[in-house]
Amino acid sequence: MNNLPQFPVTVVGSMPRYKTVSRALRDKQRGRITDEEFDTIADEAVIESLKLQEENGVDIVSDGEQRRDNFYSFITGCIDGIRLMTLAGMLDYVEDKAAFEQLLNALDVPAFALKNPVVDGKLKRTTPLVLNDYLFLKKHTTKPIKVTLPGPYLLTRSMWVKKLSYEFYPDKESLGDDVVAILRQELHDLQEAGCEFVQFDEPVLTEVAFTGPHETHTFMCAALSEKSSPEEELNFAVELMNRVVAGIDNNIKTALHVCRGNWSQQEDVLLRGSYDLLIPYFSKMNINQFVLEYATERAGSTEVLSELPSDKEIGLGVVDPRTTNIEPVDFILDKVRPLLKHRKPEQIYLNPDCGFGTFADRPVNTIDIAAQKMHTIYKAAEILRSEI
């Protein structure tokens, strides 16, 4: 990625799914079509998503996560020992049923509409998680590619449900060992294939920092398995992440995406709080870039990012993927310019706050709105480049 312009424009990962691939995904899950039939439809959707990004000034593209039912449960099809369950179905198995019922009641979506992977056996990676998706996309673009993977803490915490997992993993730490091994293998395979940019998604870190072990949880931590103090949990997250990337050479850029939830257009059901509580833990992570949401006022000021080590890049969220209004270019410029006090232009990447289609059946926006928002980021980047 040596030829990138200043203020590269990229995506967080998901783009709204095309109706054809959303329908095909449901048909595949219900056994109505074969994997091969699904792949034919998904291939076309990926190419359309790629075209949409390229036409709207995106410098580092993704496959739009067109093949995934959501940003992390898709791994169920690649790893033995995981069961995909709806939130409603999990109620019989979680330890704290009262807290879980409170979570379900707080959601503005039906509990049967959101799915969570749960460990009910020994994990074994049977097929690559995203390697084949990367290889397919690589055939159709000359632009740098960002590959997105669920982070090790998200997987370890959300998948461990004592009643189903204990026989195979007596605690989250033992599960974490196998999660790390699987992600390390995937990262190694991506590196061997020439991938230059891998982003790990860890949205749940904000919930740990803001709510603690005994308060109301959001969907981002469906299993409610966290019992330790926030400090212990966050240190565990740092340890897992550093173990995943240990020994990875400088030819591959690693990033960590942390937001406050992205399943609803209702701001009042999503988390609120500054990243300042997480900065000490980010600073201990051996990650090149932090992809953070800042288009929403719930995220606070970018000033706290000055406390990150000076070599860390920022993937700055400058448009809100959940709203239908298109942010003015000046709005984006006003987000970026203060950060130039603390980061060089080449250390600031521009992206939406989060994905546009986190859940296949529940995109937070339309394809048209996503395209307009990405093009606005591009126009702002052009102005910034001319100024610098």
Short mmCIF file of C-alpha atoms in Angstrom, two decimals:
data_model
loop_
_atom_site.label_atom_id
_atom_site.label_comp_id
_atom_site.label_asym_id
_atom_site.label_seq_id
_atom_site.Cartn_x
_atom_site.Cartn_y
_atom_site.Cartn_z
CA MET A 1 0.00 0.00 0.00
CA ASN A 2 2.92 2.32 -0.71
CA ASN A 3 1.13 4.41 -3.34
CA LEU A 4 -1.82 5.53 -1.23
CA PRO A 5 -2.76 9.21 -1.31
CA GLN A 6 -2.84 11.21 1.90
CA PHE A 7 -6.04 10.76 3.91
CA PRO A 8 -6.89 7.41 2.27
CA VAL A 9 -10.61 6.72 2.01
CA THR A 10 -11.74 3.28 3.12
CA VAL A 11 -14.67 1.38 4.60
CA VAL A 12 -15.09 -0.31 7.95
CA GLY A 13 -16.20 -3.49 6.23
CA SER A 14 -19.82 -4.14 5.41
CA MET A 15 -21.88 -2.48 2.71
CA PRO A 16 -25.66 -2.96 2.39
CA ARG A 17 -26.38 -6.39 0.93
CA TYR A 18 -28.02 -6.62 -2.43
CA LYS A 19 -31.49 -8.20 -2.28
CA THR A 20 -30.40 -11.11 -4.42
CA VAL A 21 -27.63 -12.15 -2.03
CA SER A 22 -29.73 -11.58 1.10
CA ARG A 23 -32.42 -13.86 -0.33
CA ALA A 24 -29.80 -16.41 -1.39
CA LEU A 25 -28.25 -16.39 2.09
CA ARG A 26 -31.63 -17.24 3.64
CA ASP A 27 -32.18 -19.96 1.05
CA LYS A 28 -28.74 -21.44 1.74
CA GLN A 29 -29.34 -21.49 5.50
CA ARG A 30 -32.66 -23.29 4.94
CA GLY A 31 -31.14 -25.81 2.54
CA ARG A 32 -33.02 -24.56 -0.50
CA ILE A 33 -29.88 -23.92 -2.57
CA THR A 34 -26.41 -25.45 -2.60
CA ASP A 35 -23.21 -23.74 -1.50
CA GLU A 36 -22.18 -23.54 -5.16
CA GLU A 37 -25.43 -21.82 -6.14
CA PHE A 38 -25.02 -19.36 -3.31
CA ASP A 39 -21.42 -18.59 -4.30
CA THR A 40 -22.48 -17.75 -7.85
CA ILE A 41 -24.97 -15.17 -6.57
CA ALA A 42 -22.60 -13.87 -3.87
CA ASP A 43 -19.78 -13.42 -6.39
CA GLU A 44 -21.96 -11.05 -8.41
CA ALA A 45 -22.94 -9.13 -5.27
CA VAL A 46 -19.30 -8.72 -4.25
CA ILE A 47 -18.39 -7.36 -7.69
CA GLU A 48 -21.29 -4.89 -7.51
CA SER A 49 -20.23 -3.78 -4.03
CA LEU A 50 -16.66 -3.35 -5.25
CA LYS A 51 -17.84 -1.28 -8.21
CA LEU A 52 -19.88 0.93 -5.88
CA GLN A 53 -16.82 1.62 -3.73
CA GLU A 54 -14.49 2.27 -6.65
CA GLU A 55 -16.96 4.65 -8.32
CA ASN A 56 -17.25 6.71 -5.14
CA GLY A 57 -13.58 7.31 -4.43
CA VAL A 58 -12.74 4.52 -1.98
CA ASP A 59 -8.97 3.93 -1.98
CA ILE A 60 -8.93 0.73 0.12
CA VAL A 61 -11.83 -1.57 -0.68
CA SER A 62 -13.54 -4.53 0.99
CA ASP A 63 -15.86 -7.23 -0.33
CA GLY A 64 -18.72 -5.50 1.49
CA GLU A 65 -19.13 -8.65 3.63
CA GLN A 66 -21.76 -9.71 1.09
CA ARG A 67 -21.38 -13.40 1.96
CA ARG A 68 -21.90 -12.96 5.72
CA ASP A 69 -25.09 -13.13 7.77
CA ASN A 70 -23.43 -10.76 10.22
CA PHE A 71 -19.99 -9.47 11.07
CA TYR A 72 -18.98 -12.38 13.30
CA SER A 73 -21.50 -15.23 13.28
CA PHE A 74 -20.45 -16.21 9.73
CA ILE A 75 -17.57 -18.16 11.28
CA THR A 76 -20.08 -20.87 12.26
CA GLY A 77 -19.77 -22.23 8.73
CA CYS A 78 -15.97 -22.41 8.95
CA ILE A 79 -15.36 -23.84 12.41
CA ASP A 80 -16.68 -27.06 13.95
CA GLY A 81 -17.85 -26.83 17.56
CA ILE A 82 -20.06 -23.74 17.17
CA ARG A 83 -23.83 -23.55 17.11
CA LEU A 84 -25.62 -20.52 15.68
CA MET A 85 -28.46 -19.51 18.00
CA THR A 86 -30.99 -16.72 18.03
CA LEU A 87 -31.04 -14.52 21.11
CA ALA A 88 -34.45 -15.94 21.96
CA GLY A 89 -33.05 -19.47 21.79
CA MET A 90 -30.19 -18.59 24.11
CA LEU A 91 -32.49 -17.65 26.99
CA ASP A 92 -32.69 -21.26 28.20
CA TYR A 93 -28.91 -21.54 28.50
CA VAL A 94 -27.53 -18.28 29.90
CA GLU A 95 -26.72 -18.12 33.59
CA ASP A 96 -28.33 -14.77 34.37
CA LYS A 97 -31.77 -15.16 32.82
CA ALA A 98 -33.15 -11.98 34.38
CA ALA A 99 -30.36 -9.86 32.93
CA PHE A 100 -30.70 -11.56 29.56
CA GLU A 101 -34.45 -10.96 29.49
CA GLN A 102 -33.74 -7.31 30.26
CA LEU A 103 -31.39 -7.24 27.27
CA LEU A 104 -34.02 -8.75 24.99
CA ASN A 105 -36.67 -6.31 26.17
CA ALA A 106 -34.35 -3.37 25.49
CA LEU A 107 -33.74 -4.37 21.87
CA ASP A 108 -35.71 -2.59 19.18
CA VAL A 109 -35.57 -5.73 17.02
CA PRO A 110 -37.17 -9.16 17.52
CA ALA A 111 -34.99 -11.52 19.57
CA PHE A 112 -35.35 -14.20 16.90
CA ALA A 113 -33.90 -11.89 14.23
CA LEU A 114 -30.37 -11.66 15.66
CA LYS A 115 -28.06 -14.65 15.86
CA ASN A 116 -25.04 -15.38 18.03
CA PRO A 117 -22.45 -18.18 17.66
CA VAL A 118 -22.18 -20.36 20.76
CA VAL A 119 -19.52 -22.96 21.51
CA ASP A 120 -20.93 -26.46 22.05
CA GLY A 121 -17.90 -28.54 21.07
CA LYS A 122 -14.16 -28.45 20.56
CA LEU A 123 -13.22 -25.80 18.00
CA LYS A 124 -11.68 -26.95 14.73
CA ARG A 125 -11.15 -24.68 11.71
CA THR A 126 -12.48 -26.67 8.76
CA THR A 127 -12.21 -23.99 6.05
CA PRO A 128 -10.58 -20.54 5.94
CA LEU A 129 -12.67 -17.78 7.50
CA VAL A 130 -11.97 -15.05 4.94
CA LEU A 131 -8.97 -16.13 2.85
CA ASN A 132 -11.08 -17.29 -0.10
CA ASP A 133 -13.10 -14.06 0.00
CA TYR A 134 -9.86 -12.09 -0.23
CA LEU A 135 -8.56 -14.19 -3.11
CA PHE A 136 -11.79 -13.69 -5.05
CA LEU A 137 -11.77 -9.92 -4.54
CA LYS A 138 -8.10 -9.72 -5.49
CA LYS A 139 -8.98 -11.03 -8.97
CA HIS A 140 -11.32 -8.10 -9.59
CA THR A 141 -9.47 -5.01 -8.35
CA THR A 142 -6.07 -3.40 -8.44
CA LYS A 143 -6.83 -1.37 -5.32
CA PRO A 144 -5.55 -2.33 -1.86
CA ILE A 145 -7.97 -4.57 0.02
CA LYS A 146 -9.05 -4.44 3.64
CA VAL A 147 -10.07 -7.81 5.12
CA THR A 148 -12.20 -7.83 8.25
CA LEU A 149 -12.21 -10.47 10.99
CA PRO A 150 -14.02 -10.67 14.34
CA GLY A 151 -11.61 -9.94 17.17
CA PRO A 152 -10.44 -12.58 19.64
CA TYR A 153 -12.07 -11.00 22.69
CA LEU A 154 -15.42 -10.59 20.94
CA LEU A 155 -15.40 -14.24 19.93
CA THR A 156 -14.17 -15.57 23.25
CA ARG A 157 -16.66 -13.59 25.28
CA SER A 158 -19.74 -13.90 23.09
CA MET A 159 -19.36 -17.62 22.30
CA TRP A 160 -18.78 -18.94 25.82
CA VAL A 161 -22.04 -20.00 27.51
CA LYS A 162 -21.29 -22.14 30.53
CA LYS A 163 -24.19 -24.57 30.15
CA LEU A 164 -23.16 -25.44 26.59
CA SER A 165 -19.42 -24.76 26.58
CA TYR A 166 -18.09 -25.94 29.96
CA GLU A 167 -17.55 -29.58 28.96
CA PHE A 168 -15.15 -28.47 26.22
CA TYR A 169 -13.83 -25.21 27.68
CA PRO A 170 -14.14 -24.80 31.46
CA ASP A 171 -13.55 -21.04 31.21
CA LYS A 172 -13.09 -18.23 28.70
CA GLU A 173 -9.32 -18.40 29.02
CA SER A 174 -9.18 -21.96 27.69
CA LEU A 175 -11.53 -21.02 24.86
CA GLY A 176 -9.37 -17.97 24.15
CA ASP A 177 -6.37 -20.21 23.47
CA ASP A 178 -8.13 -21.94 20.59
CA VAL A 179 -9.66 -18.70 19.27
CA VAL A 180 -6.18 -17.15 19.15
CA ALA A 181 -4.78 -20.19 17.34
CA ILE A 182 -7.52 -20.05 14.68
CA LEU A 183 -7.12 -16.31 14.09
CA ARG A 184 -3.33 -16.62 13.93
CA GLN A 185 -3.63 -19.32 11.28
CA GLU A 186 -6.02 -17.14 9.27
CA LEU A 187 -3.73 -14.12 9.58
CA HIS A 188 -0.73 -16.19 8.49
CA ASP A 189 -2.62 -17.52 5.46
CA LEU A 190 -3.74 -14.01 4.47
CA GLN A 191 -0.18 -12.76 4.74
CA GLU A 192 1.08 -15.60 2.57
CA ALA A 193 -1.57 -14.72 -0.02
CA GLY A 194 -0.37 -11.11 -0.18
CA CYS A 195 -3.02 -9.41 1.93
CA GLU A 196 -1.80 -6.04 3.18
CA PHE A 197 -4.53 -4.86 5.58
CA VAL A 198 -6.50 -6.84 8.18
CA GLN A 199 -8.97 -5.25 10.57
CA PHE A 200 -10.21 -6.96 13.73
CA ASP A 201 -13.65 -5.95 15.00
CA GLU A 202 -13.96 -5.52 18.77
CA PRO A 203 -17.08 -3.37 19.34
CA VAL A 204 -17.70 -4.99 22.70
CA LEU A 205 -14.74 -3.19 24.31
CA THR A 206 -16.82 -0.03 24.73
CA GLU A 207 -19.47 -1.97 26.58
CA VAL A 208 -16.89 -3.39 28.97
CA ALA A 209 -15.46 0.07 29.64
CA PHE A 210 -18.80 1.85 30.02
CA THR A 211 -21.10 -0.65 31.76
CA GLY A 212 -19.05 -3.02 33.93
CA PRO A 213 -19.97 -6.57 34.95
CA HIS A 214 -23.29 -5.98 36.71
CA GLU A 215 -25.07 -3.39 34.61
CA THR A 216 -27.41 -3.67 31.65
CA HIS A 217 -25.71 -5.12 28.58
CA THR A 218 -26.42 -4.50 24.94
CA PHE A 219 -26.61 -7.02 22.11
CA MET A 220 -22.87 -6.67 21.56
CA CYS A 221 -22.28 -9.04 24.42
CA ALA A 222 -25.12 -11.45 23.90
CA ALA A 223 -23.72 -14.29 26.00
CA LEU A 224 -23.33 -12.15 29.12
CA SER A 225 -20.35 -14.29 30.09
CA GLU A 226 -18.28 -11.45 31.51
CA LYS A 227 -17.91 -11.70 35.28
CA SER A 228 -14.58 -10.01 36.00
CA SER A 229 -13.91 -6.34 36.58
CA PRO A 230 -13.69 -4.09 33.51
CA GLU A 231 -9.93 -3.76 34.10
CA GLU A 232 -9.41 -7.53 34.10
CA GLU A 233 -11.58 -7.97 31.02
CA LEU A 234 -9.81 -5.22 29.08
CA ASN A 235 -6.37 -6.55 29.99
CA PHE A 236 -7.56 -9.97 28.82
CA ALA A 237 -8.62 -8.36 25.52
CA VAL A 238 -5.17 -6.78 25.13
CA GLU A 239 -3.46 -10.09 25.82
CA LEU A 240 -5.60 -11.97 23.28
CA MET A 241 -5.07 -9.36 20.56
CA ASN A 242 -1.31 -9.22 21.07
CA ARG A 243 -1.09 -13.01 20.93
CA VAL A 244 -2.94 -13.04 17.60
CA VAL A 245 -0.59 -10.54 15.92
CA ALA A 246 2.66 -11.70 17.55
CA GLY A 247 5.37 -12.30 14.96
CA ILE A 248 3.42 -10.78 12.06
CA ASP A 249 5.86 -8.81 9.89
CA ASN A 250 5.51 -5.24 8.68
CA ASN A 251 4.17 -6.24 5.27
CA ILE A 252 0.66 -6.46 6.70
CA LYS A 253 -1.14 -3.59 8.42
CA THR A 254 -3.32 -4.54 11.37
CA ALA A 255 -6.23 -2.48 12.63
CA LEU A 256 -8.74 -2.62 15.47
CA HIS A 257 -12.28 -1.33 15.01
CA VAL A 258 -14.17 -0.28 18.12
CA CYS A 259 -17.61 1.33 18.02
CA ARG A 260 -20.67 1.53 20.28
CA GLY A 261 -23.09 -0.79 18.51
CA ASN A 262 -24.47 -0.68 15.00
CA TRP A 263 -27.73 -2.60 14.84
CA SER A 264 -30.18 0.27 15.25
CA GLN A 265 -30.95 3.71 13.85
CA GLN A 266 -32.25 4.74 17.27
CA GLU A 267 -29.45 6.62 19.00
CA ASP A 268 -30.91 6.17 22.48
CA VAL A 269 -30.43 2.37 22.45
CA LEU A 270 -26.74 2.59 21.55
CA LEU A 271 -23.85 3.17 23.94
CA ARG A 272 -22.52 6.61 24.79
CA GLY A 273 -19.07 7.59 26.06
CA SER A 274 -15.62 8.85 25.14
CA TYR A 275 -12.75 6.56 24.18
CA ASP A 276 -10.65 7.97 27.02
CA LEU A 277 -11.34 4.93 29.22
CA LEU A 278 -9.93 2.68 26.49
CA ILE A 279 -6.86 4.70 25.51
CA PRO A 280 -4.56 3.04 28.13
CA TYR A 281 -5.51 -0.38 26.74
CA PHE A 282 -5.25 0.66 23.10
CA SER A 283 -1.76 1.94 23.89
CA LYS A 284 -0.69 -1.55 24.97
CA MET A 285 -1.96 -3.25 21.81
CA ASN A 286 0.53 -4.10 19.06
CA ILE A 287 -1.84 -2.81 16.41
CA ASN A 288 -0.99 -0.30 13.65
CA GLN A 289 -4.32 1.48 13.36
CA PHE A 290 -7.41 2.18 15.45
CA VAL A 291 -10.65 2.51 13.48
CA LEU A 292 -12.95 4.64 15.63
CA GLU A 293 -16.35 6.26 15.26
CA TYR A 294 -16.47 10.03 15.57
CA ALA A 295 -19.33 11.17 13.34
CA THR A 296 -21.75 10.58 16.22
CA GLU A 297 -21.72 12.96 19.16
CA ARG A 298 -21.95 9.91 21.43
CA ALA A 299 -18.22 9.36 20.85
CA GLY A 300 -17.00 12.63 22.36
CA SER A 301 -13.94 14.58 21.25
CA THR A 302 -10.99 13.41 19.17
CA GLU A 303 -8.71 15.24 21.60
CA VAL A 304 -8.31 12.06 23.67
CA LEU A 305 -6.53 10.45 20.70
CA SER A 306 -3.52 12.67 21.40
CA GLU A 307 -2.72 10.28 24.26
CA LEU A 308 -2.16 7.33 21.92
CA PRO A 309 1.47 6.51 21.02
CA SER A 310 2.64 8.70 18.16
CA ASP A 311 3.18 5.79 15.75
CA LYS A 312 -0.47 4.71 15.83
CA GLU A 313 -2.65 5.51 12.83
CA ILE A 314 -6.27 6.58 13.14
CA GLY A 315 -9.11 5.34 10.95
CA LEU A 316 -11.36 8.30 11.65
CA GLY A 317 -15.12 7.81 11.46
CA VAL A 318 -16.47 10.89 9.66
CA VAL A 319 -19.95 9.85 8.49
CA ASP A 320 -22.70 8.06 10.41
CA PRO A 321 -23.79 4.88 8.59
CA ARG A 322 -27.12 4.85 10.47
CA THR A 323 -28.56 8.19 9.32
CA THR A 324 -30.20 9.09 6.04
CA ASN A 325 -28.90 12.66 5.91
CA ILE A 326 -25.68 13.13 3.96
CA GLU A 327 -23.04 14.90 6.03
CA PRO A 328 -21.75 18.16 4.51
CA VAL A 329 -18.13 18.16 3.40
CA ASP A 330 -17.41 20.85 5.98
CA PHE A 331 -18.64 18.50 8.73
CA ILE A 332 -15.96 16.00 7.72
CA LEU A 333 -13.25 18.65 7.43
CA ASP A 334 -14.10 19.87 10.93
CA LYS A 335 -13.59 16.34 12.24
CA VAL A 336 -10.21 15.86 10.56
CA ARG A 337 -8.46 19.19 11.02
CA PRO A 338 -8.16 19.09 14.85
CA LEU A 339 -6.56 15.65 14.60
CA LEU A 340 -3.76 17.09 12.45
CA LYS A 341 -2.33 18.56 15.67
CA HIS A 342 -1.59 15.00 16.81
CA ARG A 343 -1.18 12.91 13.65
CA LYS A 344 0.54 13.33 10.29
CA PRO A 345 -1.72 13.37 7.21
CA GLU A 346 -0.52 9.92 6.18
CA GLN A 347 -1.54 8.59 9.62
CA ILE A 348 -5.19 9.61 9.20
CA TYR A 349 -7.49 7.33 7.21
CA LEU A 350 -11.09 8.36 6.54
CA ASN A 351 -13.98 5.94 6.90
CA PRO A 352 -17.59 5.69 8.10
CA ASP A 353 -18.18 5.17 11.82
CA CYS A 354 -19.05 1.53 11.20
CA GLY A 355 -20.38 -0.78 8.51
CA PHE A 356 -23.48 -0.04 6.47
CA GLY A 357 -24.82 -3.59 6.68
CA THR A 358 -23.72 -5.18 9.94
CA PHE A 359 -26.57 -7.72 9.80
CA ALA A 360 -27.69 -9.17 6.47
CA ASP A 361 -31.39 -9.04 7.35
CA ARG A 362 -31.16 -5.64 9.00
CA PRO A 363 -28.95 -3.16 7.13
CA VAL A 364 -28.72 0.21 8.82
CA ASN A 365 -28.90 2.03 5.48
CA THR A 366 -29.58 1.75 1.76
CA ILE A 367 -27.11 1.22 -1.04
CA ASP A 368 -27.84 4.68 -2.43
CA ILE A 369 -27.25 6.47 0.87
CA ALA A 370 -24.06 4.48 1.47
CA ALA A 371 -22.76 5.52 -1.95
CA GLN A 372 -23.51 9.19 -1.31
CA LYS A 373 -21.81 9.13 2.09
CA MET A 374 -18.70 7.47 0.69
CA HIS A 375 -18.52 10.01 -2.14
CA THR A 376 -18.74 12.85 0.37
CA ILE A 377 -15.77 11.41 2.26
CA TYR A 378 -13.86 11.32 -1.03
CA LYS A 379 -14.68 14.98 -1.75
CA ALA A 380 -13.47 15.97 1.73
CA ALA A 381 -10.27 13.95 1.25
CA GLU A 382 -9.59 15.78 -2.03
CA ILE A 383 -9.87 19.14 -0.25
CA LEU A 384 -7.57 18.00 2.56
CA ARG A 385 -5.02 16.73 0.04
CA SER A 386 -5.03 20.07 -1.78
CA GLU A 387 -4.51 21.93 1.50
CA ILE A 388 -1.57 19.77 2.58
#
